[in-house]
PDB file of C-alpha atoms in Angstrom:
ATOM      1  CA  UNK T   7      34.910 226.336 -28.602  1.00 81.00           C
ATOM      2  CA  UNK T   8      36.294 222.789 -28.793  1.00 87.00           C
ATOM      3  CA  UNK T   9      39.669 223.708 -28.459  1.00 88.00           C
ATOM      4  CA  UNK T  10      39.018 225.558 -25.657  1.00 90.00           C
ATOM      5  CA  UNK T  11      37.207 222.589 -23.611  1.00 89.00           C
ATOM      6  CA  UNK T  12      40.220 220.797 -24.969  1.00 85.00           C
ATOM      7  CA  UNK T  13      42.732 223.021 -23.365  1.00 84.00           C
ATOM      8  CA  UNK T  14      41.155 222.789 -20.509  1.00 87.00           C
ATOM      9  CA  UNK T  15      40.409 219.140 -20.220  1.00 83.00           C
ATOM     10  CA  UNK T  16      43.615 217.345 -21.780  1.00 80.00           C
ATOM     11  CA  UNK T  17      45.676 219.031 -18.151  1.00 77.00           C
ATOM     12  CA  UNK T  18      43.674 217.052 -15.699  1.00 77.00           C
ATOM     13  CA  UNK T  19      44.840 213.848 -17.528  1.00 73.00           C
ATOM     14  CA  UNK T  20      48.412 214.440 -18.212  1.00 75.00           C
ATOM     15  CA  UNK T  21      50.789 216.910 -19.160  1.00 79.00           C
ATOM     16  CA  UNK T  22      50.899 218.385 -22.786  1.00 81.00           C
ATOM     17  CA  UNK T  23      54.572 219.862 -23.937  1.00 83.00           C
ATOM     18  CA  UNK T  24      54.707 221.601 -27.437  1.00 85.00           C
ATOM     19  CA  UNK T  25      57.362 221.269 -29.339  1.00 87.00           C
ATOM     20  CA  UNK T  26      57.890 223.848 -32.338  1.00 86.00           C
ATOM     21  CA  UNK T  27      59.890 225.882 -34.856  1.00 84.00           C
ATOM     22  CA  UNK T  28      59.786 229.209 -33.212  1.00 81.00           C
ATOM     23  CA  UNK T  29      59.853 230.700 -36.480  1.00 80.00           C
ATOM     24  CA  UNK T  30      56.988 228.902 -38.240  1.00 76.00           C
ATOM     25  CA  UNK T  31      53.816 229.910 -38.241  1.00 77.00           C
ATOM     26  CA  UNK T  32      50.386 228.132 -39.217  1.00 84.00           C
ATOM     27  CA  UNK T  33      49.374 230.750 -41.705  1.00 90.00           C
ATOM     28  CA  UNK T  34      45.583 230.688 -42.350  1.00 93.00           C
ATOM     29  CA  UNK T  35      44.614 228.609 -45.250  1.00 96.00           C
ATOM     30  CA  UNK T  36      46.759 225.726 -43.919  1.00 96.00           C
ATOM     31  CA  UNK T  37      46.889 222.685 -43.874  1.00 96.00           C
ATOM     32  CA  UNK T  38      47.663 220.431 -40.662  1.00 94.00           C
ATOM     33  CA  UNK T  39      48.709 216.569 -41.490  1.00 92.00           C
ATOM     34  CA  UNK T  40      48.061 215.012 -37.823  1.00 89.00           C
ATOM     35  CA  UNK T  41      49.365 211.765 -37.294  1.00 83.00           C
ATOM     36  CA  UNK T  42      46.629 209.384 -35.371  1.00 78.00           C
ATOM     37  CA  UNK T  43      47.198 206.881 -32.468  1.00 75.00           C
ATOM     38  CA  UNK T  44      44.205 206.794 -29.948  1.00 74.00           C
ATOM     39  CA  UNK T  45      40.814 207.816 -29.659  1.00 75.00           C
ATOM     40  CA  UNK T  46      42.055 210.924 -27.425  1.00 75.00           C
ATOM     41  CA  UNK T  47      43.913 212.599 -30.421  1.00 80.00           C
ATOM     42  CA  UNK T  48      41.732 214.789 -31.399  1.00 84.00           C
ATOM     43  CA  UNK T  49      41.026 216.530 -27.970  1.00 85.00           C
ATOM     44  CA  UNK T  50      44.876 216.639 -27.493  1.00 86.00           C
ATOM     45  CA  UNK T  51      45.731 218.057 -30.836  1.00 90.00           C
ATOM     46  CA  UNK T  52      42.851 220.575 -30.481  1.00 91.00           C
ATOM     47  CA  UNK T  53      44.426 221.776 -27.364  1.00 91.00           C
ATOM     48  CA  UNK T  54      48.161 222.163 -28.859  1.00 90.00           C
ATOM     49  CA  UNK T  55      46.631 224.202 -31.936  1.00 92.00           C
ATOM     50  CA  UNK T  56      44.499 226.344 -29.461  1.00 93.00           C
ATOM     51  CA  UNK T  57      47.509 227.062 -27.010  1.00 91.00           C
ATOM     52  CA  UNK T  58      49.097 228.357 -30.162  1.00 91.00           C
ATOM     53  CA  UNK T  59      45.748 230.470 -31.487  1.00 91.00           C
ATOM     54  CA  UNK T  60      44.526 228.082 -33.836  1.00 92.00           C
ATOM     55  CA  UNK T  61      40.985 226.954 -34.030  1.00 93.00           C
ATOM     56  CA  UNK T  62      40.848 224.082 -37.154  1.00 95.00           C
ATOM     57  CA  UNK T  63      38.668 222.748 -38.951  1.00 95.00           C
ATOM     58  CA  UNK T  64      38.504 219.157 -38.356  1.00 93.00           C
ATOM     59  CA  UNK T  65      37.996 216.562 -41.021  1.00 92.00           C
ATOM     60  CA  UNK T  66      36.481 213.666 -38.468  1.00 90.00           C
ATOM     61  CA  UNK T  67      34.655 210.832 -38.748  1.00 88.00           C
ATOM     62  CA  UNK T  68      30.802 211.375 -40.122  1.00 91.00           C
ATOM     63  CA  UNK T  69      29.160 209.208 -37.033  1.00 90.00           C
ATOM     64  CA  UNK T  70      30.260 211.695 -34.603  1.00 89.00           C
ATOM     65  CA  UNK T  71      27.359 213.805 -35.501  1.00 92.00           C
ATOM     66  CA  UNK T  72      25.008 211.364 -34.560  1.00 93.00           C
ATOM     67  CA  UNK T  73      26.008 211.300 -30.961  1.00 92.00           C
ATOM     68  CA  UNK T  74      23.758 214.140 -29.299  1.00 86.00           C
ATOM     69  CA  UNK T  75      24.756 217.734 -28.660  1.00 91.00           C
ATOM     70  CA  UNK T  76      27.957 217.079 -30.284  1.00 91.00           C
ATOM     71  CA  UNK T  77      27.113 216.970 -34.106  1.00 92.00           C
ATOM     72  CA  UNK T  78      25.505 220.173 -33.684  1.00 93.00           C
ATOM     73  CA  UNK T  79      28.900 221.557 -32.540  1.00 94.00           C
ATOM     74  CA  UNK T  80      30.775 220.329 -34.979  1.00 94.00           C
ATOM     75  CA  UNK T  81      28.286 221.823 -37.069  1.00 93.00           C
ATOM     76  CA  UNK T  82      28.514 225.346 -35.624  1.00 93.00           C
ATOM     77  CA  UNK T  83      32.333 225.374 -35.682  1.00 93.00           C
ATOM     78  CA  UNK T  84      32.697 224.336 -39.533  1.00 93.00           C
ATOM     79  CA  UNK T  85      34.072 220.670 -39.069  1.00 94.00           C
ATOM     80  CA  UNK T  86      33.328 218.658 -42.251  1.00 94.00           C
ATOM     81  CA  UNK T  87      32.047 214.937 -41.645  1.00 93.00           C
ATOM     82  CA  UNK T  88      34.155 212.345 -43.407  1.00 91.00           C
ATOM     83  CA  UNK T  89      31.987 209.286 -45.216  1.00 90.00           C
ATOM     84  CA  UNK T  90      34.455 206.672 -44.919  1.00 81.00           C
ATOM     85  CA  UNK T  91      34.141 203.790 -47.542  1.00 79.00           C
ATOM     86  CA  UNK T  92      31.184 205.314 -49.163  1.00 82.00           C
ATOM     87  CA  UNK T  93      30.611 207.437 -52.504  1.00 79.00           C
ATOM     88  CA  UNK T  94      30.099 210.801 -50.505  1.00 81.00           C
ATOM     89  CA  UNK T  95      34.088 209.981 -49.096  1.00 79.00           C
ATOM     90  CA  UNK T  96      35.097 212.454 -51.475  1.00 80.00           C
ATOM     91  CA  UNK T  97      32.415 215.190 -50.885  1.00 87.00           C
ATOM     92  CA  UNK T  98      34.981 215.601 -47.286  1.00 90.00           C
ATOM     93  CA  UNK T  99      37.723 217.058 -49.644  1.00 92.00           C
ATOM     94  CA  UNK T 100      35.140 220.216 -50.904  1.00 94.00           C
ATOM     95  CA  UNK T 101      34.393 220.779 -47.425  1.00 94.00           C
ATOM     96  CA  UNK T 102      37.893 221.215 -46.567  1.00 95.00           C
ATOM     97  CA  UNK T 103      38.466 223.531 -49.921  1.00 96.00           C
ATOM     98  CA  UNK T 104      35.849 226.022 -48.866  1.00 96.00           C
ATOM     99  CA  UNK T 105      37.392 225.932 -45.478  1.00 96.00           C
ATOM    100  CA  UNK T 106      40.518 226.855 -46.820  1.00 97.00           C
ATOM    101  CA  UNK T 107      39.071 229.657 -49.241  1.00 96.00           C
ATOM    102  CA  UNK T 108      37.523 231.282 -46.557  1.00 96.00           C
ATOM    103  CA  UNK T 109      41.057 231.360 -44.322  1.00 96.00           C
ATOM    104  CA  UNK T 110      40.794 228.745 -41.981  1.00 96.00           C
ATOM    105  CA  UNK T 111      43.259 225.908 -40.671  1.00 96.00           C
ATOM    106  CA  UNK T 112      42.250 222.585 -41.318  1.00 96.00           C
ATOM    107  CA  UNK T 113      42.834 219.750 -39.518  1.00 95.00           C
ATOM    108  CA  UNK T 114      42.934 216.103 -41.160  1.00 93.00           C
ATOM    109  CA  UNK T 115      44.569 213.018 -39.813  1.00 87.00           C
ATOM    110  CA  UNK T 116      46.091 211.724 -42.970  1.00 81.00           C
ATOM    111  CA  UNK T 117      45.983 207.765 -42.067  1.00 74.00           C
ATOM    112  CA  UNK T 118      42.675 207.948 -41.705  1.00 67.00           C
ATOM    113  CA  UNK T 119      41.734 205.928 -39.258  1.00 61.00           C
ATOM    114  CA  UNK T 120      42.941 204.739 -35.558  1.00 58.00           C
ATOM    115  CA  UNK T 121      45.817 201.958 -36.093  1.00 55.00           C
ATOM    116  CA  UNK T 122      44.310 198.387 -35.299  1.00 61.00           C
ATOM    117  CA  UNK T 123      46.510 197.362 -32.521  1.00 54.00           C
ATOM    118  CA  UNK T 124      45.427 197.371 -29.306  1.00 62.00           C
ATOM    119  CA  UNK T 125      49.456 197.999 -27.414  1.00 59.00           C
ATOM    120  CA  UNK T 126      49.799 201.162 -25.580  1.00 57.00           C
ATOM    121  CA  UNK T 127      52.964 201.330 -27.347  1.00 60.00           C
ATOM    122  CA  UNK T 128      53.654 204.116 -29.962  1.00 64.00           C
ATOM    123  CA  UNK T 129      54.379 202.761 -33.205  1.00 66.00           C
ATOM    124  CA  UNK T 130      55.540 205.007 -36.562  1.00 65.00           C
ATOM    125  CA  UNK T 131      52.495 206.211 -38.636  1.00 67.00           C
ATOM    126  CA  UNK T 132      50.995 204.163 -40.873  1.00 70.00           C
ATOM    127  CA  UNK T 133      50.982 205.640 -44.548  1.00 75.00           C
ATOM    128  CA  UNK T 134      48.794 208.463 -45.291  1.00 75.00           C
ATOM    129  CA  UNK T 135      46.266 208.259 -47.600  1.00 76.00           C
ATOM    130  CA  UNK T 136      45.947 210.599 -50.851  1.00 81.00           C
ATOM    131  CA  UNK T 137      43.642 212.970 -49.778  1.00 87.00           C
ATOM    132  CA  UNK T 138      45.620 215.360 -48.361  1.00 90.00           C
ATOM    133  CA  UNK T 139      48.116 215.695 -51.611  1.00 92.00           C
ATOM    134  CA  UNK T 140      45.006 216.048 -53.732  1.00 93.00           C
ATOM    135  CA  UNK T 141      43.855 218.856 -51.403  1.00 95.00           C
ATOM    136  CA  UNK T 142      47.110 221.094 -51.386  1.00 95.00           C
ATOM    137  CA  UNK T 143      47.416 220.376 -55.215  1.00 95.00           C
ATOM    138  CA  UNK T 144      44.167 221.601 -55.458  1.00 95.00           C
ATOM    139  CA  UNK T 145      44.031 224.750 -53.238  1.00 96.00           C
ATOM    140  CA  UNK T 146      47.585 225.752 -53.176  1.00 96.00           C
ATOM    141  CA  UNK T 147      47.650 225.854 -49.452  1.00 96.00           C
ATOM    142  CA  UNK T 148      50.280 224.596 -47.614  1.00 95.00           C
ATOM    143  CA  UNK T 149      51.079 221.364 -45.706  1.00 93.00           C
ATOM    144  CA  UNK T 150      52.208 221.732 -41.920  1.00 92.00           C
ATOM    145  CA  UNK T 151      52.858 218.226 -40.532  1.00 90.00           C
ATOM    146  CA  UNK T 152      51.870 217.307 -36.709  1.00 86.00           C
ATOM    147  CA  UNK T 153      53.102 214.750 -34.697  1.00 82.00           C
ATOM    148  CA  UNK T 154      51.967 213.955 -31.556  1.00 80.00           C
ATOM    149  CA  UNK T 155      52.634 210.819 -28.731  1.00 73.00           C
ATOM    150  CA  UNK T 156      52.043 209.406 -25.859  1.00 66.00           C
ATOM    151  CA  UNK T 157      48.535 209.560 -26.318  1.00 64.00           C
ATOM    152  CA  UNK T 158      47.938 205.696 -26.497  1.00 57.00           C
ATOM    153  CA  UNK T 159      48.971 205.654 -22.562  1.00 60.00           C
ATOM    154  CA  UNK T 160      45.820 206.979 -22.005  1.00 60.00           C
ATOM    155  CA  UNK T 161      43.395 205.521 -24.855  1.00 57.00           C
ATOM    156  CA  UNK T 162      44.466 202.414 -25.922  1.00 58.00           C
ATOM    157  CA  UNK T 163      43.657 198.388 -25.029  1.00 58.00           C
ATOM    158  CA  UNK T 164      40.769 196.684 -23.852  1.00 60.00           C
ATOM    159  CA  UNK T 165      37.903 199.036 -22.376  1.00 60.00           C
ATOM    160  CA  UNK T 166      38.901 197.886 -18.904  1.00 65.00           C
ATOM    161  CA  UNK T 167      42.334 198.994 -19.661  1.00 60.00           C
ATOM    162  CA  UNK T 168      41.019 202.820 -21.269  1.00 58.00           C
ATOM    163  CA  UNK T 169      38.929 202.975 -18.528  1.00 62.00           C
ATOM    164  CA  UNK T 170      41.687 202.367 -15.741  1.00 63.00           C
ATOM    165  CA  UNK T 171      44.040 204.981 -17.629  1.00 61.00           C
ATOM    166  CA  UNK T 172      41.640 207.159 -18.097  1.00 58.00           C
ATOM    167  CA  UNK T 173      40.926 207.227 -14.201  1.00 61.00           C
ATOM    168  CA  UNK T 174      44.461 206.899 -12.914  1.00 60.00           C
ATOM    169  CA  UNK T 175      46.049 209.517 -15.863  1.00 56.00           C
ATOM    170  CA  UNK T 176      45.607 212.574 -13.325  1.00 53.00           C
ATOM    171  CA  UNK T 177      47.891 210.337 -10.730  1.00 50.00           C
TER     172      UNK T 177
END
């Protein structure tokens, strides 16, 4: 369901191009390492995977299920909440594991975290953290990296500045 509303939505504020190996596939029980630049991220990497039949599992951050309606989707569509800087941090990794077990893609933006600077300006990845090693040692499922950009043109800066992209990105 989200990557549907995502394939719909990311089109009216800009134009997505995929770029693949024709002859790779994301086999179920993958992993996707998704580099992570802006707040819009997610909805645009949601809408690549589903325009190539994939609907993840998403390893996002665990206050997004406090905003209303939309914890209880990521709920019903199997995302796991990530505890950042707390004891249950780790708890995310099981989450993903049963995911995996049970076939599905899943979807974790290995910095993770947004990057700090507030430039519209892409910038290389920052380092990504251990999780996802410990995951595909664990599981045996393999890694399929995903980079996206150009998605700080539209989410990045002051508010003012997001808000004015966000407005203007259909022009």
């Amino acid at each position: 369901m989200l990557g549907r509303a995502a394939s719909a939505l990311v089109p009216l504020f800009g134009r997505l191009t995929i770029s693949r190996d024709p002859a790779a596939a994301l086999a179920p029980g993958s992993i996707v390492a998704a580099n992570h630049t802006s707040l819009s991220d997610p909805a645009i990497v949601l809408a690549a995977l589903y325009r190539l039949g994939v609907e993840p599992v998403a390893l996002a951050t665990a206050g997004l299920w406090r905003v209303p309606l939309l914890g209880r989707v990521l709920t019903r569509e199997g995302y796991v909440p990530v505890h950042r800087r707390d004891a249950r941090a780790a708890r995310a990794l099981d989450g993903a594991a049963a995911a995996l077990a049970e076939g599905r893609v899943v979807l974790i933006y290995g910095e993770g975290g947004l990057p700090s600077h507030r430039r519209a300006a892409e910038e290389p990845p920052r380092p990504f953290r251990g999780g996802i090693a410990r995951l595909a040692r664990t599981t045996g499922a393999p890694v399929i990296p995903l980079g996206q950009s150009g998605a700080r043109r539209l989410t990045s800066g002051s508010t003012a500045k997001q808000l004015a992209g966000l407005a203007t990105a259909p022009l």
